[in-house]
Amino acid sequence: MNKISIIIVLIVFFYSCRNKEKTLPTITGKAGEVVVVIDNNLENLEAGQALKKILTKEVDALPQPEPTFDYINIPSNAFTNIFKTHRNIIICEINKSEEKGKIIVKKDVWARPQIFINIIANNDSILNKLITDNEKLILSSILDAENQRIVDNYTKYEDKIITKEIAKKYDISLKIPKGFSLDLAKDNFAWISHETPQISQGIFLYYYNYTDTNQFSKDSLIQVRDEFLKKYVPGPRENSYMSTEHNYEIHYHEFNIDSMYIARLVGLWKVEGDYMGGPFVSYSTPDIKRNRLITIEGYVYAPRFDKRNYIRQLEGILSTIKVL
């Protein structure tokens, strides 16, 4: 192939990709839903049950049981165009010509921004092993896609005034969407919230001197959390204040956002001296330049509603953190 042909092919390729982006419809479906295309006979076998169990296992640290995803089963002969635009799709199938079995993860197959997972094997036993061995891949692919949609939406509708105030006062960048208000801005503590008559979503930002890596231990982070909340977050009654619910498990996890170390806590909060409570998620990271340990966290108060999607919305905001 000569140079002119290569250039023409590349132009056609990039034009096709851009044209596809323009023509694909917007995704459908609700946050947290997964359409699983699997025939009933396969769904009832070991592999089908394993996949359903993975997708519907309980979310950590919610007051009431809620599944990781809302599972929607569609038999293959019913998988028509109306379902192909769904935000999260898994096709699970037996293909006798498939020798080893494979998992294919793609984006934007029938809609944008869509995640598509195809799980293929030539028998139920191999399919089951493929699913159980790749639980983390399956879950993270969908969770990451859900989180990115939240981030993209909040970036589109960012409250630039609050974002600039946070950056100027605390040297921290967070994508705060419109509808939130900056309720409190002390020297080392900020409280940002979105309030409706029935639901409260809030974000705390605080920092303190960083001297030792042991400060990132689970117990240390919880202890400091309780100290800040007692000082800055009063409850509705006299002498009441927010704290951590220690009678339920607090989950601890370490990971990186780009090259930034994060210690993540998820658990339940309560109000000492009152009956309020709900879930929280916190991210803690070191600011080596300024010798401080930064924590940002989100909490939800929604006593009459499921809380999974509300806490995920807040974690989407937390995931945009950058130390300036």
PDB file of N, CA and C in Angstrom, residues 222-287:
ATOM      1  N   ILE A 222     -10.480   7.021  61.309  1.00  0.00           N
ATOM      2  CA  ILE A 222     -11.789   7.093  61.973  1.00  0.00           C
ATOM      3  C   ILE A 222     -11.726   8.002  63.198  1.00  0.00           C
ATOM      4  N   GLN A 223     -10.652   7.892  63.953  1.00  0.00           N
ATOM      5  CA  GLN A 223     -10.498   8.727  65.145  1.00  0.00           C
ATOM      6  C   GLN A 223     -10.500  10.214  64.787  1.00  0.00           C
ATOM      7  N   VAL A 224      -9.719  10.572  63.777  1.00  0.00           N
ATOM      8  CA  VAL A 224      -9.660  11.979  63.361  1.00  0.00           C
ATOM      9  C   VAL A 224     -11.003  12.419  62.784  1.00  0.00           C
ATOM     10  N   ARG A 225     -11.642  11.533  62.038  1.00  0.00           N
ATOM     11  CA  ARG A 225     -12.966  11.840  61.490  1.00  0.00           C
ATOM     12  C   ARG A 225     -13.924  12.241  62.607  1.00  0.00           C
ATOM     13  N   ASP A 226     -13.978  11.444  63.650  1.00  0.00           N
ATOM     14  CA  ASP A 226     -14.889  11.735  64.757  1.00  0.00           C
ATOM     15  C   ASP A 226     -14.556  13.058  65.440  1.00  0.00           C
ATOM     16  N   GLU A 227     -13.279  13.378  65.528  1.00  0.00           N
ATOM     17  CA  GLU A 227     -12.876  14.644  66.155  1.00  0.00           C
ATOM     18  C   GLU A 227     -13.365  15.843  65.344  1.00  0.00           C
ATOM     19  N   PHE A 228     -13.188  15.783  64.025  1.00  0.00           N
ATOM     20  CA  PHE A 228     -13.625  16.892  63.173  1.00  0.00           C
ATOM     21  C   PHE A 228     -15.148  17.028  63.171  1.00  0.00           C
ATOM     22  N   LEU A 229     -15.850  15.893  63.085  1.00  0.00           N
ATOM     23  CA  LEU A 229     -17.307  15.957  63.010  1.00  0.00           C
ATOM     24  C   LEU A 229     -17.911  16.469  64.311  1.00  0.00           C
ATOM     25  N   LYS A 230     -17.357  16.062  65.432  1.00  0.00           N
ATOM     26  CA  LYS A 230     -17.857  16.554  66.722  1.00  0.00           C
ATOM     27  C   LYS A 230     -17.694  18.066  66.821  1.00  0.00           C
ATOM     28  N   LYS A 231     -16.608  18.575  66.277  1.00  0.00           N
ATOM     29  CA  LYS A 231     -16.312  20.008  66.366  1.00  0.00           C
ATOM     30  C   LYS A 231     -17.155  20.844  65.408  1.00  0.00           C
ATOM     31  N   TYR A 232     -17.392  20.317  64.181  1.00  0.00           N
ATOM     32  CA  TYR A 232     -17.960  21.165  63.138  1.00  0.00           C
ATOM     33  C   TYR A 232     -19.362  20.777  62.658  1.00  0.00           C
ATOM     34  N   VAL A 233     -19.864  19.591  63.020  1.00  0.00           N
ATOM     35  CA  VAL A 233     -21.140  19.132  62.443  1.00  0.00           C
ATOM     36  C   VAL A 233     -22.149  18.856  63.554  1.00  0.00           C
ATOM     37  N   PRO A 234     -22.876  19.878  63.988  1.00  0.00           N
ATOM     38  CA  PRO A 234     -23.868  19.685  65.049  1.00  0.00           C
ATOM     39  C   PRO A 234     -25.104  18.963  64.538  1.00  0.00           C
ATOM     40  N   GLY A 235     -25.787  18.266  65.440  1.00  0.00           N
ATOM     41  CA  GLY A 235     -27.053  17.633  65.118  1.00  0.00           C
ATOM     42  C   GLY A 235     -28.213  18.571  65.389  1.00  0.00           C
ATOM     43  N   PRO A 236     -29.447  18.080  65.224  1.00  0.00           N
ATOM     44  CA  PRO A 236     -30.625  18.946  65.380  1.00  0.00           C
ATOM     45  C   PRO A 236     -30.949  19.290  66.832  1.00  0.00           C
ATOM     46  N   ARG A 237     -30.437  18.509  67.775  1.00  0.00           N
ATOM     47  CA  ARG A 237     -30.725  18.769  69.185  1.00  0.00           C
ATOM     48  C   ARG A 237     -29.508  19.369  69.882  1.00  0.00           C
ATOM     49  N   GLU A 238     -29.749  19.972  71.005  1.00  0.00           N
ATOM     50  CA  GLU A 238     -28.659  20.557  71.778  1.00  0.00           C
ATOM     51  C   GLU A 238     -27.657  19.478  72.181  1.00  0.00           C
ATOM     52  N   ASN A 239     -26.387  19.769  71.990  1.00  0.00           N
ATOM     53  CA  ASN A 239     -25.278  18.861  72.325  1.00  0.00           C
ATOM     54  C   ASN A 239     -25.237  17.593  71.463  1.00  0.00           C
ATOM     55  N   SER A 240     -25.983  17.556  70.380  1.00  0.00           N
ATOM     56  CA  SER A 240     -25.898  16.414  69.456  1.00  0.00           C
ATOM     57  C   SER A 240     -24.917  16.753  68.333  1.00  0.00           C
ATOM     58  N   TYR A 241     -24.322  15.721  67.747  1.00  0.00           N
ATOM     59  CA  TYR A 241     -23.323  15.933  66.695  1.00  0.00           C
ATOM     60  C   TYR A 241     -23.133  14.644  65.899  1.00  0.00           C
ATOM     61  N   MET A 242     -22.622  14.798  64.689  1.00  0.00           N
ATOM     62  CA  MET A 242     -22.386  13.643  63.826  1.00  0.00           C
ATOM     63  C   MET A 242     -21.149  12.880  64.275  1.00  0.00           C
ATOM     64  N   SER A 243     -21.205  11.547  64.136  1.00  0.00           N
ATOM     65  CA  SER A 243     -20.045  10.703  64.441  1.00  0.00           C
ATOM     66  C   SER A 243     -20.125   9.430  63.603  1.00  0.00           C
ATOM     67  N   THR A 244     -19.184   8.544  63.808  1.00  0.00           N
ATOM     68  CA  THR A 244     -19.142   7.270  63.087  1.00  0.00           C
ATOM     69  C   THR A 244     -19.917   6.215  63.866  1.00  0.00           C
ATOM     70  N   GLU A 245     -20.682   5.399  63.155  1.00  0.00           N
ATOM     71  CA  GLU A 245     -21.363   4.262  63.779  1.00  0.00           C
ATOM     72  C   GLU A 245     -20.366   3.113  63.901  1.00  0.00           C
ATOM     73  N   HIS A 246     -19.917   2.852  65.121  1.00  0.00           N
ATOM     74  CA  HIS A 246     -18.871   1.853  65.354  1.00  0.00           C
ATOM     75  C   HIS A 246     -19.421   0.442  65.540  1.00  0.00           C
ATOM     76  N   ASN A 247     -20.732   0.283  65.597  1.00  0.00           N
ATOM     77  CA  ASN A 247     -21.316  -1.044  65.799  1.00  0.00           C
ATOM     78  C   ASN A 247     -21.481  -1.819  64.498  1.00  0.00           C
ATOM     79  N   TYR A 248     -21.153  -1.194  63.373  1.00  0.00           N
ATOM     80  CA  TYR A 248     -21.194  -1.860  62.074  1.00  0.00           C
ATOM     81  C   TYR A 248     -19.813  -1.785  61.429  1.00  0.00           C
ATOM     82  N   GLU A 249     -19.547  -2.738  60.559  1.00  0.00           N
ATOM     83  CA  GLU A 249     -18.221  -2.799  59.949  1.00  0.00           C
ATOM     84  C   GLU A 249     -17.939  -1.562  59.100  1.00  0.00           C
ATOM     85  N   ILE A 250     -16.730  -1.044  59.249  1.00  0.00           N
ATOM     86  CA  ILE A 250     -16.242   0.042  58.403  1.00  0.00           C
ATOM     87  C   ILE A 250     -15.216  -0.560  57.448  1.00  0.00           C
ATOM     88  N   HIS A 251     -15.457  -0.445  56.167  1.00  0.00           N
ATOM     89  CA  HIS A 251     -14.618  -1.092  55.163  1.00  0.00           C
ATOM     90  C   HIS A 251     -13.494  -0.149  54.739  1.00  0.00           C
ATOM     91  N   TYR A 252     -12.302  -0.721  54.597  1.00  0.00           N
ATOM     92  CA  TYR A 252     -11.090   0.051  54.298  1.00  0.00           C
ATOM     93  C   TYR A 252     -10.457  -0.513  53.040  1.00  0.00           C
ATOM     94  N   HIS A 253     -10.049   0.383  52.144  1.00  0.00           N
ATOM     95  CA  HIS A 253      -9.485  -0.046  50.863  1.00  0.00           C
ATOM     96  C   HIS A 253      -8.483   1.001  50.391  1.00  0.00           C
ATOM     97  N   GLU A 254      -7.355   0.553  49.841  1.00  0.00           N
ATOM     98  CA  GLU A 254      -6.332   1.450  49.312  1.00  0.00           C
ATOM     99  C   GLU A 254      -6.246   1.299  47.795  1.00  0.00           C
ATOM    100  N   PHE A 255      -6.121   2.410  47.090  1.00  0.00           N
ATOM    101  CA  PHE A 255      -5.982   2.374  45.634  1.00  0.00           C
ATOM    102  C   PHE A 255      -5.366   3.689  45.177  1.00  0.00           C
ATOM    103  N   ASN A 256      -5.235   3.860  43.880  1.00  0.00           N
ATOM    104  CA  ASN A 256      -4.664   5.083  43.319  1.00  0.00           C
ATOM    105  C   ASN A 256      -5.600   5.693  42.291  1.00  0.00           C
ATOM    106  N   ILE A 257      -5.687   6.997  42.301  1.00  0.00           N
ATOM    107  CA  ILE A 257      -6.307   7.744  41.208  1.00  0.00           C
ATOM    108  C   ILE A 257      -5.166   8.383  40.443  1.00  0.00           C
ATOM    109  N   ASP A 258      -4.940   7.912  39.224  1.00  0.00           N
ATOM    110  CA  ASP A 258      -3.717   8.256  38.497  1.00  0.00           C
ATOM    111  C   ASP A 258      -2.540   7.856  39.394  1.00  0.00           C
ATOM    112  N   SER A 259      -1.719   8.790  39.825  1.00  0.00           N
ATOM    113  CA  SER A 259      -0.592   8.440  40.700  1.00  0.00           C
ATOM    114  C   SER A 259      -0.841   8.868  42.147  1.00  0.00           C
ATOM    115  N   MET A 260      -2.066   9.262  42.459  1.00  0.00           N
ATOM    116  CA  MET A 260      -2.389   9.768  43.794  1.00  0.00           C
ATOM    117  C   MET A 260      -2.913   8.642  44.684  1.00  0.00           C
ATOM    118  N   TYR A 261      -2.253   8.429  45.812  1.00  0.00           N
ATOM    119  CA  TYR A 261      -2.659   7.394  46.769  1.00  0.00           C
ATOM    120  C   TYR A 261      -3.953   7.812  47.468  1.00  0.00           C
ATOM    121  N   ILE A 262      -4.873   6.854  47.595  1.00  0.00           N
ATOM    122  CA  ILE A 262      -6.144   7.094  48.275  1.00  0.00           C
ATOM    123  C   ILE A 262      -6.393   5.974  49.283  1.00  0.00           C
ATOM    124  N   ALA A 263      -6.741   6.356  50.516  1.00  0.00           N
ATOM    125  CA  ALA A 263      -7.262   5.410  51.504  1.00  0.00           C
ATOM    126  C   ALA A 263      -8.769   5.658  51.593  1.00  0.00           C
ATOM    127  N   ARG A 264      -9.553   4.634  51.269  1.00  0.00           N
ATOM    128  CA  ARG A 264     -11.011   4.782  51.182  1.00  0.00           C
ATOM    129  C   ARG A 264     -11.689   4.095  52.367  1.00  0.00           C
ATOM    130  N   LEU A 265     -12.603   4.786  52.979  1.00  0.00           N
ATOM    131  CA  LEU A 265     -13.445   4.215  54.024  1.00  0.00           C
ATOM    132  C   LEU A 265     -14.895   4.269  53.573  1.00  0.00           C
ATOM    133  N   VAL A 266     -15.648   3.210  53.825  1.00  0.00           N
ATOM    134  CA  VAL A 266     -17.101   3.250  53.666  1.00  0.00           C
ATOM    135  C   VAL A 266     -17.719   2.677  54.930  1.00  0.00           C
ATOM    136  N   GLY A 267     -18.719   3.345  55.416  1.00  0.00           N
ATOM    137  CA  GLY A 267     -19.356   2.904  56.654  1.00  0.00           C
ATOM    138  C   GLY A 267     -20.646   3.662  56.876  1.00  0.00           C
ATOM    139  N   LEU A 268     -21.102   3.642  58.117  1.00  0.00           N
ATOM    140  CA  LEU A 268     -22.324   4.336  58.492  1.00  0.00           C
ATOM    141  C   LEU A 268     -22.005   5.454  59.480  1.00  0.00           C
ATOM    142  N   TRP A 269     -22.722   6.550  59.351  1.00  0.00           N
ATOM    143  CA  TRP A 269     -22.615   7.642  60.308  1.00  0.00           C
ATOM    144  C   TRP A 269     -23.880   7.688  61.155  1.00  0.00           C
ATOM    145  N   LYS A 270     -23.781   8.333  62.284  1.00  0.00           N
ATOM    146  CA  LYS A 270     -24.935   8.534  63.151  1.00  0.00           C
ATOM    147  C   LYS A 270     -24.813   9.904  63.806  1.00  0.00           C
ATOM    148  N   VAL A 271     -25.866  10.322  64.469  1.00  0.00           N
ATOM    149  CA  VAL A 271     -25.830  11.555  65.247  1.00  0.00           C
ATOM    150  C   VAL A 271     -25.937  11.195  66.717  1.00  0.00           C
ATOM    151  N   GLU A 272     -24.899  11.518  67.462  1.00  0.00           N
ATOM    152  CA  GLU A 272     -24.922  11.306  68.906  1.00  0.00           C
ATOM    153  C   GLU A 272     -25.983  12.219  69.517  1.00  0.00           C
ATOM    154  N   GLY A 273     -26.893  11.623  70.279  1.00  0.00           N
ATOM    155  CA  GLY A 273     -27.954  12.405  70.898  1.00  0.00           C
ATOM    156  C   GLY A 273     -29.177  12.566  70.028  1.00  0.00           C
ATOM    157  N   ASP A 274     -29.254  11.806  68.913  1.00  0.00           N
ATOM    158  CA  ASP A 274     -30.415  11.869  68.033  1.00  0.00           C
ATOM    159  C   ASP A 274     -30.505  10.538  67.289  1.00  0.00           C
ATOM    160  N   TYR A 275     -31.455  10.449  66.343  1.00  0.00           N
ATOM    161  CA  TYR A 275     -31.693   9.187  65.649  1.00  0.00           C
ATOM    162  C   TYR A 275     -31.335   9.238  64.169  1.00  0.00           C
ATOM    163  N   MET A 276     -30.670  10.277  63.737  1.00  0.00           N
ATOM    164  CA  MET A 276     -30.299  10.387  62.332  1.00  0.00           C
ATOM    165  C   MET A 276     -29.121   9.471  62.013  1.00  0.00           C
ATOM    166  N   GLY A 277     -29.037   9.052  60.748  1.00  0.00           N
ATOM    167  CA  GLY A 277     -27.917   8.226  60.320  1.00  0.00           C
ATOM    168  C   GLY A 277     -27.992   7.926  58.838  1.00  0.00           C
ATOM    169  N   GLY A 278     -26.939   7.290  58.324  1.00  0.00           N
ATOM    170  CA  GLY A 278     -26.891   6.939  56.910  1.00  0.00           C
ATOM    171  C   GLY A 278     -25.497   6.503  56.516  1.00  0.00           C
ATOM    172  N   PRO A 279     -25.257   6.321  55.225  1.00  0.00           N
ATOM    173  CA  PRO A 279     -23.945   5.874  54.751  1.00  0.00           C
ATOM    174  C   PRO A 279     -22.991   7.036  54.489  1.00  0.00           C
ATOM    175  N   PHE A 280     -21.709   6.732  54.540  1.00  0.00           N
ATOM    176  CA  PHE A 280     -20.689   7.709  54.141  1.00  0.00           C
ATOM    177  C   PHE A 280     -19.577   7.003  53.385  1.00  0.00           C
ATOM    178  N   VAL A 281     -18.843   7.753  52.586  1.00  0.00           N
ATOM    179  CA  VAL A 281     -17.638   7.270  51.913  1.00  0.00           C
ATOM    180  C   VAL A 281     -16.600   8.374  52.011  1.00  0.00           C
ATOM    181  N   SER A 282     -15.366   8.009  52.346  1.00  0.00           N
ATOM    182  CA  SER A 282     -14.320   9.026  52.468  1.00  0.00           C
ATOM    183  C   SER A 282     -13.071   8.622  51.707  1.00  0.00           C
ATOM    184  N   TYR A 283     -12.396   9.626  51.159  1.00  0.00           N
ATOM    185  CA  TYR A 283     -11.101   9.462  50.501  1.00  0.00           C
ATOM    186  C   TYR A 283     -10.076  10.286  51.279  1.00  0.00           C
ATOM    187  N   SER A 284      -8.944   9.690  51.607  1.00  0.00           N
ATOM    188  CA  SER A 284      -7.856  10.412  52.271  1.00  0.00           C
ATOM    189  C   SER A 284      -6.583  10.275  51.448  1.00  0.00           C
ATOM    190  N   THR A 285      -5.853  11.378  51.320  1.00  0.00           N
ATOM    191  CA  THR A 285      -4.647  11.383  50.496  1.00  0.00           C
ATOM    192  C   THR A 285      -3.614  12.338  51.092  1.00  0.00           C
ATOM    193  N   PRO A 286      -2.321  12.068  50.905  1.00  0.00           N
ATOM    194  CA  PRO A 286      -1.304  12.978  51.440  1.00  0.00           C
ATOM    195  C   PRO A 286      -1.018  14.137  50.489  1.00  0.00           C
ATOM    196  N   ASP A 287      -0.775  15.288  51.067  1.00  0.00           N
ATOM    197  CA  ASP A 287      -0.266  16.436  50.323  1.00  0.00           C
ATOM    198  C   ASP A 287       1.161  16.656  50.807  1.00  0.00           C
TER     199      ASP A 287
END
